[in-house]
CSV table of C-alpha atoms in Angstrom, one decimal:
chain,number,residue,atom,x,y,z
A,1,UNK,CA,0.0,0.0,0.0
A,2,UNK,CA,1.4,3.4,-1.0
A,3,UNK,CA,1.4,6.2,1.5
A,4,UNK,CA,0.4,9.7,0.3
A,5,UNK,CA,2.6,12.7,0.4
A,6,UNK,CA,0.6,15.9,1.1
A,7,UNK,CA,1.3,19.1,-0.8
A,8,UNK,CA,1.5,22.2,1.4
A,9,UNK,CA,1.0,25.8,0.7
A,10,UNK,CA,3.4,28.6,1.6
A,11,UNK,CA,4.8,28.3,5.1
A,12,UNK,CA,4.0,30.8,7.8
A,13,UNK,CA,6.8,32.2,10.1
A,14,UNK,CA,5.6,30.0,12.9
A,15,UNK,CA,6.0,26.9,10.7
A,16,UNK,CA,9.7,27.5,10.3
A,17,UNK,CA,12.7,26.8,12.5
A,18,UNK,CA,15.8,29.0,11.9
A,19,UNK,CA,18.8,27.1,10.5
A,20,UNK,CA,21.4,29.9,9.9
A,21,UNK,CA,20.9,33.4,8.7
A,22,UNK,CA,17.9,33.5,6.4
A,23,UNK,CA,17.9,29.7,6.0
A,24,UNK,CA,15.2,27.8,7.8
A,25,UNK,CA,13.6,24.4,8.2
A,26,UNK,CA,10.0,23.6,7.8
A,27,UNK,CA,8.3,22.2,10.9
A,28,UNK,CA,5.9,19.3,10.7
A,29,UNK,CA,8.3,17.6,8.3
A,30,UNK,CA,11.5,15.5,8.4
A,31,UNK,CA,14.9,16.8,7.2
A,32,UNK,CA,18.3,15.2,6.9
A,33,UNK,CA,21.7,16.4,8.2
A,34,UNK,CA,24.8,14.6,7.0
A,35,UNK,CA,28.5,15.1,6.9
A,36,UNK,CA,31.2,15.1,9.6
A,37,UNK,CA,29.6,18.1,11.6
A,38,UNK,CA,26.0,16.9,11.4
A,39,UNK,CA,25.7,16.5,15.2
A,40,UNK,CA,27.0,20.0,15.8
A,41,UNK,CA,24.4,21.3,13.3
A,42,UNK,CA,21.6,19.4,15.1
A,43,UNK,CA,22.8,20.8,18.4
A,44,UNK,CA,22.5,24.3,17.0
A,45,UNK,CA,19.0,23.6,15.9
A,46,UNK,CA,18.3,22.4,19.5
A,47,UNK,CA,19.6,25.8,20.7
A,48,UNK,CA,17.0,27.5,18.5
A,49,UNK,CA,14.1,25.6,20.0
A,50,UNK,CA,12.5,25.4,23.4
A,51,UNK,CA,11.1,22.5,25.3
A,52,UNK,CA,12.1,18.8,25.4
A,53,UNK,CA,14.2,17.2,22.7
A,54,UNK,CA,13.9,13.5,21.9
A,55,UNK,CA,17.3,12.3,20.7
A,56,UNK,CA,17.3,8.7,19.4
A,57,UNK,CA,20.5,6.8,18.7
A,58,UNK,CA,21.7,3.2,18.0
A,59,UNK,CA,22.4,1.5,21.3
A,60,UNK,CA,25.0,-0.8,19.9
A,61,UNK,CA,27.4,2.0,18.8
A,62,UNK,CA,30.2,2.8,21.3
A,63,UNK,CA,30.2,6.6,20.8
A,64,UNK,CA,27.9,8.6,23.1
A,65,UNK,CA,26.5,12.1,22.9
A,66,UNK,CA,28.8,14.2,25.2
A,67,UNK,CA,26.7,16.4,27.5
A,68,UNK,CA,29.7,18.6,28.4
A,69,UNK,CA,30.4,19.2,24.7
A,70,UNK,CA,26.8,20.1,24.1
A,71,UNK,CA,26.6,22.6,27.0
A,72,UNK,CA,28.1,25.6,25.1
A,73,UNK,CA,25.5,25.2,22.4
A,74,UNK,CA,22.3,24.0,24.2
A,75,UNK,CA,21.1,22.8,27.6
A,76,UNK,CA,21.7,19.1,27.8
A,77,UNK,CA,19.0,18.9,30.6
A,78,UNK,CA,16.4,19.2,27.8
A,79,UNK,CA,17.5,15.9,26.3
A,80,UNK,CA,15.4,12.8,26.4
A,81,UNK,CA,17.9,10.2,25.2
A,82,UNK,CA,16.5,7.0,23.6
A,83,UNK,CA,18.7,4.0,22.7
A,84,UNK,CA,17.3,1.5,20.2
A,85,UNK,CA,18.5,-2.1,20.0
A,86,UNK,CA,18.1,-2.4,16.2
A,87,UNK,CA,17.6,-0.3,13.1
A,88,UNK,CA,13.8,-0.8,13.1
A,89,UNK,CA,13.6,0.5,16.6
A,90,UNK,CA,15.3,3.7,15.6
A,91,UNK,CA,12.6,4.5,13.0
A,92,UNK,CA,9.8,3.3,15.2
A,93,UNK,CA,10.9,5.5,18.1
A,94,UNK,CA,11.3,8.5,15.8
A,95,UNK,CA,7.8,7.9,14.4
A,96,UNK,CA,6.2,7.7,17.8
A,97,UNK,CA,7.9,10.7,19.1
A,98,UNK,CA,6.9,12.8,16.1
A,99,UNK,CA,3.3,11.6,16.2
A,100,UNK,CA,2.9,12.6,19.9
A,101,UNK,CA,3.7,16.2,19.2
A,102,UNK,CA,5.0,16.5,22.7
A,103,UNK,CA,8.6,17.4,21.7
A,104,UNK,CA,9.3,20.4,19.4
A,105,UNK,CA,12.4,18.6,18.1
A,106,UNK,CA,13.0,14.9,17.4
A,107,UNK,CA,16.5,13.8,16.3
A,108,UNK,CA,17.3,10.3,15.1
A,109,UNK,CA,20.9,9.1,14.4
A,110,UNK,CA,20.9,6.5,11.7
A,111,UNK,CA,23.7,4.4,10.2
A,112,UNK,CA,22.1,4.0,6.8
A,113,UNK,CA,19.6,5.9,4.7
A,114,UNK,CA,16.0,4.8,5.2
A,115,UNK,CA,13.9,3.8,2.1
A,116,UNK,CA,11.0,5.8,0.8
A,117,UNK,CA,8.2,4.1,2.8
A,118,UNK,CA,9.8,4.6,6.2
A,119,UNK,CA,10.5,8.3,5.3
A,120,UNK,CA,6.9,8.8,4.3
A,121,UNK,CA,5.7,7.3,7.6
A,122,UNK,CA,7.9,9.8,9.4
A,123,UNK,CA,6.4,12.7,7.5
A,124,UNK,CA,2.9,11.5,8.2
A,125,UNK,CA,3.8,11.1,11.9
A,126,UNK,CA,5.2,14.6,11.9
A,127,UNK,CA,2.0,16.0,10.3
A,128,UNK,CA,-0.1,14.2,13.0
A,129,UNK,CA,2.2,15.6,15.7
A,130,UNK,CA,1.7,19.0,14.2
A,131,UNK,CA,-2.1,18.7,14.7
A,132,UNK,CA,-1.7,17.5,18.2
A,133,UNK,CA,0.7,20.3,19.1
A,134,UNK,CA,-1.6,22.9,17.5
A,135,UNK,CA,-4.4,21.8,19.8
A,136,UNK,CA,-2.1,22.5,22.8
A,137,UNK,CA,-0.9,25.8,21.4
A,138,UNK,CA,2.6,24.3,20.9
A,139,UNK,CA,4.9,24.5,17.8
A,140,UNK,CA,4.8,21.6,15.3
A,141,UNK,CA,7.5,19.0,15.8
A,142,UNK,CA,10.6,19.2,13.6
A,143,UNK,CA,12.2,15.9,12.6
A,144,UNK,CA,15.9,15.5,11.9
A,145,UNK,CA,17.6,12.4,10.6
A,146,UNK,CA,21.4,12.3,11.0
A,147,UNK,CA,23.4,10.3,8.5
A,148,UNK,CA,27.1,9.8,7.8
A,149,UNK,CA,28.8,10.8,4.5
A,150,UNK,CA,26.5,12.3,1.9
A,151,UNK,CA,23.3,10.9,3.5
A,152,UNK,CA,20.7,9.8,1.0
A,153,UNK,CA,17.3,9.2,2.7
A,154,UNK,CA,14.6,9.0,0.1
A,155,UNK,CA,11.7,11.4,0.2
A,156,UNK,CA,13.2,13.7,2.7
A,157,UNK,CA,12.0,17.3,2.9
A,158,UNK,CA,15.6,18.7,2.6
A,159,UNK,CA,19.2,17.5,3.0
A,160,UNK,CA,22.0,19.5,4.5
A,161,UNK,CA,25.7,18.7,4.6
A,162,UNK,CA,28.0,20.4,7.1
A,163,UNK,CA,31.8,20.0,7.2
A,164,UNK,CA,34.7,22.0,8.8
A,165,UNK,CA,36.5,24.5,6.7
A,166,UNK,CA,40.1,25.9,7.0
A,167,UNK,CA,40.5,29.0,9.0
A,168,UNK,CA,40.9,32.3,7.2
A,169,UNK,CA,43.8,33.2,9.4
A,170,UNK,CA,47.2,31.4,10.0
A,171,UNK,CA,47.0,32.7,13.6
A,172,UNK,CA,45.0,31.0,16.4
A,173,UNK,CA,41.4,32.2,16.5
A,174,UNK,CA,38.2,31.4,18.4
A,175,UNK,CA,36.2,31.6,15.2
A,176,UNK,CA,35.0,28.4,13.7
A,177,UNK,CA,34.5,28.0,10.0
A,178,UNK,CA,32.3,25.5,8.2
A,179,UNK,CA,30.9,24.8,4.7
A,180,UNK,CA,27.1,24.3,4.7
A,181,UNK,CA,25.7,22.7,1.5
A,182,UNK,CA,22.0,22.3,0.7
A,183,UNK,CA,22.1,19.0,-1.3
A,184,UNK,CA,18.4,18.7,-1.7
A,185,UNK,CA,15.2,20.7,-1.0
A,186,UNK,CA,11.7,20.5,-2.5
A,187,UNK,CA,11.5,24.1,-3.5
A,188,UNK,CA,15.1,25.3,-3.5
A,189,UNK,CA,18.1,24.5,-5.7
A,190,UNK,CA,21.4,23.0,-4.4
A,191,UNK,CA,23.7,25.7,-2.9
A,192,UNK,CA,26.7,26.1,-0.6
A,193,UNK,CA,27.6,28.7,2.0
A,194,UNK,CA,30.6,29.6,4.2
A,195,UNK,CA,29.5,29.5,7.8
A,196,UNK,CA,31.5,31.3,10.5
A,197,UNK,CA,30.6,31.0,14.2
A,198,UNK,CA,31.3,33.9,16.5
A,199,UNK,CA,33.4,33.2,19.6
A,200,UNK,CA,30.2,32.8,21.8
A,201,UNK,CA,29.0,30.1,19.4
A,202,UNK,CA,25.6,31.7,19.4
A,203,UNK,CA,25.4,32.9,15.8
A,204,UNK,CA,25.9,31.5,12.3
A,205,UNK,CA,26.1,33.7,9.2
A,206,UNK,CA,25.7,32.1,5.8
A,207,UNK,CA,27.5,33.6,2.8
A,208,UNK,CA,27.3,32.2,-0.7
A,209,UNK,CA,30.7,30.7,-1.4
A,210,UNK,CA,31.0,32.6,-4.7
A,211,UNK,CA,31.0,35.9,-2.6
A,212,UNK,CA,33.7,34.7,-0.1
């Protein structure tokens, strides 16, 4: 049985979560972050939201999310950490968390891109969660899938790749530089930006690479 994908009209400001500068992510949908700095990017999205954050990860992987490393970006006390014992559990937990609408942000660390049908199910769960949240006067949930490499989840709303970039100076600096690439989006073309974090880590400013 095929699952429908709903077509939406223009987004309202309340439907959007800031990503960096003028870039934003649409709530009530599921987006993908990939590349070596994907967790950092998800942490910055966490810093731009309020309320609990459901963070789902594979329980059989040795690496763990470091609360001390997260602290400069976002409050780790907001985290609800979920460890799944198998791949199917990761997607099931993400689907249930999105459908509840109780958490404004749901993050799922995956080791391989999901197929089209699981992604559609996540979108439908996020839409159901948006309705539930709206009844409570809360923001619609935002779903994030984190994948290594270039990612590749089918049917995703948008796909973003983040990687470190060389410093502009040969001297030591507190500034952090990254390259953010929009690999896929339903209504926008692929594009890349140079991202530079200020020393406080509270601000990202995208600039088209051609202008750098």
